[in-house]
Tab-separated table of N, CA, C and O and ligand atoms in Angstrom:
chain	number	residue	atom	x	y	z
A	690	MET	N	15.923	-12.825	8.070
A	690	MET	CA	15.009	-11.819	7.541
A	690	MET	C	15.469	-11.406	6.152
A	690	MET	O	16.667	-11.339	5.888
A	691	LYS	N	14.509	-11.135	5.295
A	691	LYS	CA	14.808	-10.721	3.923
A	691	LYS	C	14.063	-9.429	3.596
A	691	LYS	O	12.986	-9.166	4.149
A	692	TYR	N	14.650	-8.689	2.688
A	692	TYR	CA	13.996	-7.478	2.167
A	692	TYR	C	13.750	-7.724	0.690
A	692	TYR	O	14.694	-7.919	-0.092
A	693	ILE	N	12.494	-7.754	0.314
A	693	ILE	CA	12.112	-8.087	-1.058
A	693	ILE	C	11.746	-6.798	-1.785
A	693	ILE	O	10.903	-6.027	-1.313
A	694	VAL	N	12.404	-6.583	-2.910
A	694	VAL	CA	12.113	-5.417	-3.749
A	694	VAL	C	11.602	-5.946	-5.085
A	694	VAL	O	12.295	-6.725	-5.754
A	695	ALA	N	10.410	-5.541	-5.459
A	695	ALA	CA	9.843	-5.995	-6.736
A	695	ALA	C	9.506	-4.786	-7.588
A	695	ALA	O	8.913	-3.815	-7.105
A	696	ILE	N	9.913	-4.852	-8.861
A	696	ILE	CA	9.544	-3.823	-9.828
A	696	ILE	C	8.510	-4.445	-10.756
A	696	ILE	O	8.792	-5.455	-11.409
A	697	ILE	N	7.314	-3.847	-10.786
A	697	ILE	CA	6.231	-4.451	-11.576
A	697	ILE	C	5.536	-3.399	-12.437
A	697	ILE	O	5.757	-2.197	-12.292
A	698	GLN	N	4.665	-3.893	-13.311
A	698	GLN	CA	3.879	-2.993	-14.144
A	698	GLN	C	2.823	-2.290	-13.294
A	698	GLN	O	2.155	-2.927	-12.469
A	699	PRO	N	2.622	-1.006	-13.514
A	699	PRO	CA	1.602	-0.283	-12.738
A	699	PRO	C	0.215	-0.937	-12.803
A	699	PRO	O	-0.509	-0.942	-11.807
A	700	ASP	N	-0.127	-1.509	-13.941
A	700	ASP	CA	-1.479	-2.074	-14.043
A	700	ASP	C	-1.615	-3.443	-13.373
A	700	ASP	O	-2.692	-4.040	-13.419
A	701	ARG	N	-0.557	-3.923	-12.738
A	701	ARG	CA	-0.644	-5.186	-11.997
A	701	ARG	C	-0.635	-4.985	-10.484
A	701	ARG	O	-0.679	-5.967	-9.721
A	702	VAL	N	-0.559	-3.748	-10.045
A	702	VAL	CA	-0.403	-3.496	-8.608
A	702	VAL	C	-1.585	-4.028	-7.815
A	702	VAL	O	-1.414	-4.735	-6.811
A	703	GLU	N	-2.802	-3.709	-8.236
A	703	GLU	CA	-3.968	-4.136	-7.455
A	703	GLU	C	-4.031	-5.652	-7.360
A	703	GLU	O	-4.344	-6.207	-6.305
A	704	GLU	N	-3.723	-6.325	-8.481
A	704	GLU	CA	-3.769	-7.790	-8.455
A	704	GLU	C	-2.695	-8.353	-7.530
A	704	GLU	O	-2.931	-9.318	-6.792
A	705	VAL	N	-1.493	-7.765	-7.550
A	705	VAL	CA	-0.429	-8.248	-6.658
A	705	VAL	C	-0.815	-8.010	-5.194
A	705	VAL	O	-0.576	-8.870	-4.338
A	706	LEU	N	-1.437	-6.893	-4.901
A	706	LEU	CA	-1.879	-6.667	-3.519
A	706	LEU	C	-2.907	-7.718	-3.122
A	706	LEU	O	-2.914	-8.196	-1.979
A	707	ASN	N	-3.759	-8.120	-4.069
A	707	ASN	CA	-4.727	-9.181	-3.776
A	707	ASN	C	-4.046	-10.518	-3.506
A	707	ASN	O	-4.392	-11.222	-2.551
A	708	THR	N	-3.070	-10.883	-4.343
A	708	THR	CA	-2.410	-12.181	-4.156
A	708	THR	C	-1.555	-12.175	-2.885
A	708	THR	O	-1.428	-13.203	-2.220
A	709	LEU	N	-0.996	-11.025	-2.538
A	709	LEU	CA	-0.264	-10.933	-1.257
A	709	LEU	C	-1.230	-11.101	-0.078
A	709	LEU	O	-0.931	-11.821	0.881
A	710	THR	N	-2.382	-10.454	-0.151
A	710	THR	CA	-3.366	-10.549	0.934
A	710	THR	C	-3.827	-11.984	1.121
A	710	THR	O	-4.016	-12.443	2.251
A	711	GLU	N	-3.971	-12.721	0.003
A	711	GLU	CA	-4.365	-14.137	0.088
A	711	GLU	C	-3.376	-14.939	0.926
A	711	GLU	O	-3.734	-15.943	1.538
A	712	LYS	N	-2.108	-14.506	0.939
A	712	LYS	CA	-1.069	-15.224	1.718
A	712	LYS	C	-0.811	-14.535	3.060
A	712	LYS	O	0.221	-14.764	3.692
A	713	GLU	N	-1.724	-13.658	3.464
A	713	GLU	CA	-1.597	-12.968	4.758
A	713	GLU	C	-0.398	-12.027	4.808
A	713	GLU	O	0.179	-11.788	5.868
A	714	ILE	N	-0.012	-11.506	3.650
A	714	ILE	CA	1.078	-10.534	3.602
A	714	ILE	C	0.439	-9.166	3.361
A	714	ILE	O	-0.094	-8.890	2.280
A	715	HIS	N	0.478	-8.320	4.388
A	715	HIS	CA	-0.259	-7.058	4.356
A	715	HIS	C	0.648	-5.832	4.363
A	715	HIS	O	0.240	-4.772	3.914
A	716	LEU	N	1.847	-5.946	4.906
A	716	LEU	CA	2.696	-4.772	5.112
A	716	LEU	C	3.577	-4.567	3.887
A	716	LEU	O	4.337	-5.463	3.499
A	717	VAL	N	3.487	-3.407	3.286
A	717	VAL	CA	4.208	-3.174	2.032
A	717	VAL	C	4.424	-1.676	1.836
A	717	VAL	O	3.611	-0.860	2.281
A	718	THR	N	5.527	-1.323	1.207
A	718	THR	CA	5.772	0.053	0.780
A	718	THR	C	5.680	0.098	-0.741
A	718	THR	O	6.253	-0.772	-1.422
A	719	VAL	N	4.975	1.075	-1.267
A	719	VAL	CA	4.745	1.168	-2.714
A	719	VAL	C	5.227	2.526	-3.221
A	719	VAL	O	4.893	3.560	-2.645
A	720	SER	N	6.014	2.503	-4.298
A	720	SER	CA	6.535	3.749	-4.874
A	720	SER	C	6.352	3.751	-6.382
A	720	SER	O	6.459	2.703	-7.027
A	721	ASN	N	6.112	4.919	-6.923
A	721	ASN	CA	6.174	5.092	-8.372
A	721	ASN	C	7.626	5.358	-8.747
A	721	ASN	O	8.270	6.227	-8.156
A	722	VAL	N	8.127	4.612	-9.722
A	722	VAL	CA	9.530	4.764	-10.127
A	722	VAL	C	9.628	4.776	-11.652
A	722	VAL	O	8.655	4.483	-12.360
A	723	LEU	N	10.802	5.108	-12.144
A	723	LEU	CA	11.107	4.981	-13.566
A	723	LEU	C	12.154	3.899	-13.730
A	723	LEU	O	13.027	3.727	-12.880
A	724	GLY	N	12.071	3.162	-14.842
A	724	GLY	CA	13.076	2.120	-15.044
A	724	GLY	C	13.148	1.674	-16.484
A	724	GLY	O	12.317	2.064	-17.318
A	725	ARG	N	14.153	0.864	-16.747
A	725	ARG	CA	14.239	0.199	-18.044
A	725	ARG	C	14.881	-1.154	-17.858
A	725	ARG	O	15.737	-1.345	-16.996
A	726	GLY	N	14.443	-2.106	-18.653
A	726	GLY	CA	14.956	-3.471	-18.602
A	726	GLY	C	15.752	-3.788	-19.847
A	726	GLY	O	16.349	-2.897	-20.459
A	727	ARG	N	15.749	-5.053	-20.208
A	727	ARG	CA	16.599	-5.491	-21.326
A	727	ARG	C	16.217	-4.858	-22.649
A	727	ARG	O	17.035	-4.694	-23.533
A	728	GLN	N	14.915	-4.534	-22.782
A	728	GLN	CA	14.477	-3.955	-24.057
A	728	GLN	C	14.775	-2.461	-24.123
A	728	GLN	O	14.433	-1.793	-25.093
A	729	LYS	N	15.356	-1.948	-23.047
A	729	LYS	CA	15.732	-0.530	-22.963
A	729	LYS	C	14.552	0.387	-23.271
A	729	LYS	O	14.697	1.448	-23.865
A	730	GLY	N	13.362	-0.047	-22.863
A	730	GLY	CA	12.189	0.801	-23.007
A	730	GLY	C	11.606	0.844	-24.406
A	730	GLY	O	10.642	1.555	-24.644
A	731	ILE	N	12.151	0.051	-25.329
A	731	ILE	CA	11.707	0.171	-26.725
A	731	ILE	C	10.526	-0.766	-27.025
A	731	ILE	O	9.413	-0.311	-27.238
A	732	ALA	N	10.747	-2.083	-26.963
A	732	ALA	CA	9.717	-3.027	-27.393
A	732	ALA	C	8.525	-3.052	-26.450
A	732	ALA	O	7.487	-3.606	-26.762
A	733	GLU	N	8.675	-2.441	-25.274
A	733	GLU	CA	7.687	-2.585	-24.238
A	733	GLU	C	6.787	-1.371	-24.127
A	733	GLU	O	5.945	-1.300	-23.256
A	734	VAL	N	6.975	-0.424	-25.022
A	734	VAL	CA	6.360	0.874	-24.799
A	734	VAL	C	4.832	0.805	-24.863
A	734	VAL	O	4.134	1.602	-24.267
A	735	TYR	N	4.306	-0.217	-25.515
A	735	TYR	CA	2.857	-0.359	-25.594
A	735	TYR	C	2.250	-0.739	-24.252
A	735	TYR	O	1.051	-0.612	-24.045
A	736	ARG	N	3.073	-1.233	-23.310
A	736	ARG	CA	2.557	-1.671	-22.017
A	736	ARG	C	2.614	-0.591	-20.955
A	736	ARG	O	1.819	-0.583	-20.042
A	737	SER	N	3.643	0.243	-21.022
A	737	SER	CA	3.894	1.176	-19.928
A	737	SER	C	3.886	2.600	-20.439
A	737	SER	O	4.295	2.872	-21.560
A	738	HIS	N	3.445	3.490	-19.567
A	738	HIS	CA	3.514	4.908	-19.914
A	738	HIS	C	4.975	5.328	-19.985
A	738	HIS	O	5.737	5.143	-19.041
A	739	LYS	N	5.370	5.885	-21.111
A	739	LYS	CA	6.771	6.264	-21.285
A	739	LYS	C	7.032	7.632	-20.666
A	739	LYS	O	6.250	8.559	-20.835
A	740	GLU	N	8.128	7.721	-19.952
A	740	GLU	CA	8.552	8.980	-19.370
A	740	GLU	C	9.684	9.529	-20.218
A	740	GLU	O	9.654	9.399	-21.435
A	741	ALA	N	10.669	10.122	-19.602
A	741	ALA	CA	11.760	10.731	-20.357
A	741	ALA	C	12.621	9.682	-21.039
A	741	ALA	O	12.944	8.656	-20.449
A	742	GLY	N	12.980	9.940	-22.290
A	742	GLY	CA	13.928	9.084	-23.006
A	742	GLY	C	13.484	7.638	-23.028
A	742	GLY	O	12.386	7.321	-23.468
A	743	SER	N	14.347	6.733	-22.551
A	743	SER	CA	14.047	5.300	-22.591
A	743	SER	C	13.399	4.805	-21.301
A	743	SER	O	13.260	3.604	-21.117
A	744	LEU	N	13.011	5.691	-20.430
A	744	LEU	CA	12.493	5.263	-19.123
A	744	LEU	C	10.976	5.086	-19.143
A	744	LEU	O	10.251	5.890	-19.726
A	745	LEU	N	10.545	4.012	-18.468
A	745	LEU	CA	9.129	3.694	-18.397
A	745	LEU	C	8.637	3.782	-16.951
A	745	LEU	O	9.398	3.535	-16.006
A	746	HIS	N	7.370	4.103	-16.799
A	746	HIS	CA	6.760	4.170	-15.477
A	746	HIS	C	6.572	2.752	-14.924
A	746	HIS	O	5.956	1.903	-15.573
A	747	LYS	N	7.118	2.503	-13.742
A	747	LYS	CA	6.990	1.211	-13.058
A	747	LYS	C	6.558	1.454	-11.626
A	747	LYS	O	6.618	2.588	-11.131
A	748	VAL	N	6.178	0.394	-10.943
A	748	VAL	CA	5.875	0.490	-9.519
A	748	VAL	C	6.821	-0.426	-8.749
A	748	VAL	O	7.064	-1.565	-9.149
A	749	LYS	N	7.363	0.125	-7.667
A	749	LYS	CA	8.275	-0.642	-6.801
A	749	LYS	C	7.542	-1.025	-5.519
A	749	LYS	O	6.965	-0.176	-4.847
A	750	LEU	N	7.581	-2.315	-5.200
A	750	LEU	CA	7.056	-2.812	-3.927
A	750	LEU	C	8.238	-3.210	-3.052
A	750	LEU	O	9.182	-3.840	-3.540
A	751	GLU	N	8.190	-2.858	-1.795
A	751	GLU	CA	9.227	-3.265	-0.844
A	751	GLU	C	8.549	-3.954	0.329
A	751	GLU	O	7.616	-3.398	0.919
A	752	ILE	N	9.022	-5.156	0.652
A	752	ILE	CA	8.395	-5.950	1.710
A	752	ILE	C	9.486	-6.607	2.543
A	752	ILE	O	10.320	-7.355	2.005
A	753	ALA	N	9.488	-6.356	3.837
A	753	ALA	CA	10.408	-7.030	4.763
A	753	ALA	C	9.672	-8.219	5.365
A	753	ALA	O	8.539	-8.076	5.842
A	754	VAL	N	10.330	-9.392	5.354
A	754	VAL	CA	9.662	-10.615	5.829
A	754	VAL	C	10.594	-11.464	6.676
A	754	VAL	O	11.825	-11.421	6.519
A	755	ASN	N	9.994	-12.244	7.559
A	755	ASN	CA	10.731	-13.334	8.177
A	755	ASN	C	10.938	-14.425	7.132
A	755	ASN	O	10.187	-14.522	6.161
A	756	ASP	N	11.954	-15.269	7.352
A	756	ASP	CA	12.356	-16.220	6.312
A	756	ASP	C	11.212	-17.118	5.847
A	756	ASP	O	11.129	-17.459	4.662
A	757	ALA	N	10.314	-17.473	6.747
A	757	ALA	CA	9.208	-18.367	6.376
A	757	ALA	C	8.280	-17.732	5.346
A	757	ALA	O	7.571	-18.443	4.627
A	758	PHE	N	8.286	-16.415	5.267
A	758	PHE	CA	7.398	-15.727	4.335
A	758	PHE	C	8.084	-15.384	3.012
A	758	PHE	O	7.441	-14.813	2.118
A	759	LEU	N	9.358	-15.737	2.869
A	759	LEU	CA	10.065	-15.366	1.635
A	759	LEU	C	9.417	-16.000	0.400
A	759	LEU	O	9.021	-15.295	-0.538
A	760	GLN	N	9.307	-17.331	0.402
A	760	GLN	CA	8.776	-18.001	-0.794
A	760	GLN	C	7.305	-17.659	-1.043
A	760	GLN	O	6.925	-17.389	-2.204
A	761	PRO	N	6.454	-17.621	0.004
A	761	PRO	CA	5.073	-17.198	-0.253
A	761	PRO	C	4.986	-15.803	-0.866
A	761	PRO	O	4.111	-15.546	-1.711
A	762	THR	N	5.875	-14.906	-0.455
A	762	THR	CA	5.850	-13.553	-1.009
A	762	THR	C	6.263	-13.565	-2.474
A	762	THR	O	5.615	-12.923	-3.323
A	763	ILE	N	7.318	-14.285	-2.785
A	763	ILE	CA	7.759	-14.397	-4.179
A	763	ILE	C	6.645	-15.018	-5.034
A	763	ILE	O	6.342	-14.542	-6.136
A	764	ASP	N	6.018	-16.072	-4.511
A	764	ASP	CA	4.947	-16.747	-5.260
A	764	ASP	C	3.771	-15.793	-5.513
A	764	ASP	O	3.201	-15.773	-6.607
A	765	ALA	N	3.427	-15.020	-4.498
A	765	ALA	CA	2.280	-14.116	-4.632
A	765	ALA	C	2.568	-13.009	-5.641
A	765	ALA	O	1.711	-12.677	-6.481
A	766	ILE	N	3.762	-12.440	-5.581
A	766	ILE	CA	4.103	-11.374	-6.528
A	766	ILE	C	4.123	-11.933	-7.950
A	766	ILE	O	3.591	-11.320	-8.884
A	767	THR	N	4.722	-13.091	-8.101
A	767	THR	CA	4.809	-13.702	-9.429
A	767	THR	C	3.414	-13.995	-9.979
A	767	THR	O	3.103	-13.684	-11.139
A	768	LYS	N	2.565	-14.570	-9.140
A	768	LYS	CA	1.203	-14.911	-9.585
A	768	LYS	C	0.432	-13.657	-10.009
A	768	LYS	O	-0.271	-13.651	-11.017
A	769	GLY	N	0.594	-12.588	-9.248
A	769	GLY	CA	-0.183	-11.383	-9.527
A	769	GLY	C	0.357	-10.555	-10.671
A	769	GLY	O	-0.397	-9.835	-11.335
A	770	ALA	N	1.670	-10.649	-10.927
A	770	ALA	CA	2.299	-9.746	-11.897
A	770	ALA	C	2.585	-10.392	-13.249
A	770	ALA	O	2.787	-9.693	-14.243
A	771	ARG	N	2.587	-11.717	-13.316
A	771	ARG	CA	3.019	-12.369	-14.558
A	771	ARG	C	1.920	-12.375	-15.612
A	771	ARG	O	0.790	-12.800	-15.353
A	772	THR	N	2.289	-11.912	-16.814
A	772	THR	CA	1.405	-12.064	-17.974
A	772	THR	C	2.078	-12.911	-19.044
A	772	THR	O	1.431	-13.343	-19.992
A	773	GLY	N	3.402	-13.071	-18.943
A	773	GLY	CA	4.168	-13.787	-19.956
A	773	GLY	C	4.774	-12.872	-21.001
A	773	GLY	O	5.524	-13.316	-21.866
A	774	GLN	N	4.436	-11.598	-20.924
A	774	GLN	CA	4.996	-10.629	-21.881
A	774	GLN	C	6.272	-10.005	-21.318
A	774	GLN	O	6.467	-9.981	-20.094
A	775	VAL	N	7.100	-9.448	-22.207
A	775	VAL	CA	8.277	-8.727	-21.728
A	775	VAL	C	7.820	-7.584	-20.831
A	775	VAL	O	6.751	-7.002	-21.034
A	776	GLY	N	8.653	-7.292	-19.828
A	776	GLY	CA	8.346	-6.191	-18.939
A	776	GLY	C	7.478	-6.561	-17.744
A	776	GLY	O	7.026	-5.683	-17.017
A	777	ASP	N	7.257	-7.843	-17.513
A	777	ASP	CA	6.458	-8.241	-16.346
A	777	ASP	C	7.101	-7.799	-15.047
A	777	ASP	O	6.405	-7.625	-14.045
A	778	GLY	N	8.426	-7.660	-15.055
A	778	GLY	CA	9.085	-7.140	-13.863
A	778	GLY	C	10.116	-8.080	-13.290
A	778	GLY	O	10.452	-9.107	-13.886
A	779	LYS	N	10.612	-7.733	-12.116
A	779	LYS	CA	11.702	-8.480	-11.511
A	779	LYS	C	11.597	-8.375	-10.005
A	779	LYS	O	11.103	-7.374	-9.471
A	780	ILE	N	12.071	-9.437	-9.340
A	780	ILE	CA	12.063	-9.472	-7.872
A	780	ILE	C	13.498	-9.611	-7.394
A	780	ILE	O	14.229	-10.493	-7.865
A	781	PHE	N	13.905	-8.743	-6.486
A	781	PHE	CA	15.240	-8.798	-5.889
A	781	PHE	C	15.079	-9.180	-4.418
A	781	PHE	O	14.190	-8.665	-3.730
A	782	VAL	N	15.954	-10.074	-3.935
A	782	VAL	CA	15.901	-10.518	-2.544
A	782	VAL	C	17.206	-10.133	-1.845
A	782	VAL	O	18.286	-10.544	-2.268
A	783	LEU	N	17.079	-9.328	-0.791
A	783	LEU	CA	18.249	-8.847	-0.048
A	783	LEU	C	18.215	-9.405	1.374
A	783	LEU	O	17.139	-9.521	1.972
A	784	ASP	N	19.386	-9.706	1.927
A	784	ASP	CA	19.458	-10.036	3.351
A	784	ASP	C	19.155	-8.783	4.159
A	784	ASP	O	19.630	-7.693	3.826
A	785	LEU	N	18.367	-8.958	5.204
A	785	LEU	CA	17.972	-7.815	6.041
A	785	LEU	C	18.618	-7.964	7.420
A	785	LEU	O	18.406	-8.968	8.110
A	786	ALA	N	19.405	-6.980	7.822
A	786	ALA	CA	20.149	-7.066	9.082
A	786	ALA	C	19.252	-6.862	10.294
A	786	ALA	O	19.410	-7.548	11.309
A	787	ASP	N	18.313	-5.946	10.220
A	787	ASP	CA	17.473	-5.710	11.389
A	787	ASP	C	16.255	-4.887	11.000
A	787	ASP	O	16.172	-4.350	9.888
A	788	CYS	N	15.339	-4.794	11.925
A	788	CYS	CA	14.111	-4.017	11.750
A	788	CYS	C	13.731	-3.520	13.140
A	788	CYS	O	13.791	-4.298	14.107
A	789	ILE	N	13.379	-2.279	13.255
A	789	ILE	CA	13.026	-1.700	14.563
A	789	ILE	C	11.669	-1.022	14.454
A	789	ILE	O	11.474	-0.150	13.596
A	790	ARG	N	10.727	-1.462	15.292
A	790	ARG	CA	9.439	-0.757	15.361
A	790	ARG	C	9.642	0.452	16.282
A	790	ARG	O	9.910	0.298	17.479
A	791	ILE	N	9.525	1.621	15.715
A	791	ILE	CA	9.893	2.838	16.439
A	791	ILE	C	9.031	3.025	17.689
A	791	ILE	O	9.523	3.410	18.751
A	792	ARG	N	7.731	2.707	17.578
A	792	ARG	CA	6.816	2.957	18.709
A	792	ARG	C	7.200	2.176	19.952
A	792	ARG	O	7.126	2.692	21.082
A	793	THR	N	7.615	0.916	19.774
A	793	THR	CA	7.816	0.034	20.937
A	793	THR	C	9.279	-0.301	21.209
A	793	THR	O	9.603	-0.809	22.274
A	794	GLY	N	10.120	-0.092	20.212
A	794	GLY	CA	11.513	-0.500	20.365
A	794	GLY	C	11.753	-1.966	20.062
A	794	GLY	O	12.885	-2.438	20.155
A	795	GLU	N	10.685	-2.699	19.675
A	795	GLU	CA	10.879	-4.108	19.295
A	795	GLU	C	11.847	-4.183	18.118
A	795	GLU	O	11.883	-3.265	17.282
A	796	THR	N	12.564	-5.299	18.044
A	796	THR	CA	13.542	-5.464	16.973
A	796	THR	C	13.366	-6.815	16.288
A	796	THR	O	12.619	-7.675	16.741
A	797	GLY	N	14.106	-6.985	15.200
A	797	GLY	CA	14.185	-8.270	14.505
A	797	GLY	C	12.838	-8.767	14.017
A	797	GLY	O	11.962	-7.995	13.631
A	798	GLY	N	12.679	-10.081	14.046
A	798	GLY	CA	11.479	-10.717	13.513
A	798	GLY	C	10.200	-10.261	14.179
A	798	GLY	O	9.137	-10.222	13.549
A	799	THR	N	10.282	-9.890	15.438
A	799	THR	CA	9.095	-9.420	16.152
A	799	THR	C	8.591	-8.113	15.576
A	799	THR	O	7.378	-7.835	15.539
A	800	ALA	N	9.519	-7.288	15.132
A	800	ALA	CA	9.140	-5.970	14.648
A	800	ALA	C	8.632	-5.986	13.214
A	800	ALA	O	7.986	-5.040	12.770
A	801	ILE	N	8.922	-7.050	12.487
A	801	ILE	CA	8.603	-7.047	11.049
A	801	ILE	C	7.116	-7.047	10.782
A	801	ILE	O	6.625	-6.295	9.937
A	802	GLY	N	6.375	-7.915	11.470
A	802	GLY	CA	4.961	-8.044	11.084
A	802	GLY	C	4.022	-7.775	12.237
A	802	GLY	O	4.417	-7.550	13.354
B	557	ATP	N1	19.275	-5.679	-13.350
B	557	ATP	C1	18.415	-4.708	-12.976
B	557	ATP	N2	18.815	-3.761	-12.107
B	557	ATP	C2	17.964	-2.783	-11.710
B	557	ATP	N3	16.689	-2.703	-12.112
B	557	ATP	C3	16.250	-3.640	-12.961
B	557	ATP	C4	17.087	-4.690	-13.438
B	557	ATP	N4	16.360	-5.464	-14.263
B	557	ATP	C5	15.129	-4.933	-14.302
B	557	ATP	N5	15.060	-3.836	-13.530
B	557	ATP	C6	13.892	-2.995	-13.287
B	557	ATP	O1	12.742	-3.783	-13.513
B	557	ATP	C7	11.934	-3.218	-14.521
B	557	ATP	C8	11.261	-4.321	-15.287
B	557	ATP	O2	12.231	-5.117	-15.879
B	557	ATP	P1	11.815	-6.162	-17.002
B	557	ATP	O3	10.671	-6.953	-16.516
B	557	ATP	O4	11.635	-5.436	-18.290
B	557	ATP	O5	13.129	-7.071	-16.997
B	557	ATP	P2	13.874	-7.731	-18.220
B	557	ATP	O6	15.172	-8.241	-17.683
B	557	ATP	O7	13.918	-6.769	-19.380
B	557	ATP	O8	12.955	-8.994	-18.552
B	557	ATP	P3	11.941	-9.208	-19.794
B	557	ATP	O9	12.779	-9.712	-20.918
B	557	ATP	O10	10.963	-10.204	-19.285
B	557	ATP	O11	11.297	-7.889	-20.076
B	557	ATP	C9	12.887	-2.347	-15.322
B	557	ATP	O12	12.190	-1.312	-15.994
B	557	ATP	C10	13.796	-1.806	-14.234
B	557	ATP	O13	13.136	-0.761	-13.542
B	558	MG	MG1	12.178	-6.015	-20.184
């Protein structure tokens, strides 16, 4: 199991949700966050709403998947978020130890989706 964390541009969220849905990936957590990348919020300011100092408004997606869905999820996020400009975002892949569906007590891969 993997836990995928993606930081993307706010104006790409709807498209990424569409490309995820195309791959049957529906379960996702979405947060508004602040961040900065290599340009330290400077060269990219025309793309993102600037917050305090060098921080820009970004959106964080978090998706827990079984291993078979790892590459489709990465492909979908990349397809939906990429414009080729700086600040398109980044995807982090973490090993996931477990997942528990609180209602039923199911665990592991059964509980993920
Ligand atoms: N190494 C990192 N650790 C934590 N967060 C990061 C890291 N790299 C990027 N981020 C987050 O992702 C957001 C988008 O990063 P961004 O796409 O600008 O990456 P980049 O490395 O600067 O690449 P690019 O040159 O394409 O802009 C950042 O604003 C920050 O929130
Ligand atoms: Mg950048």
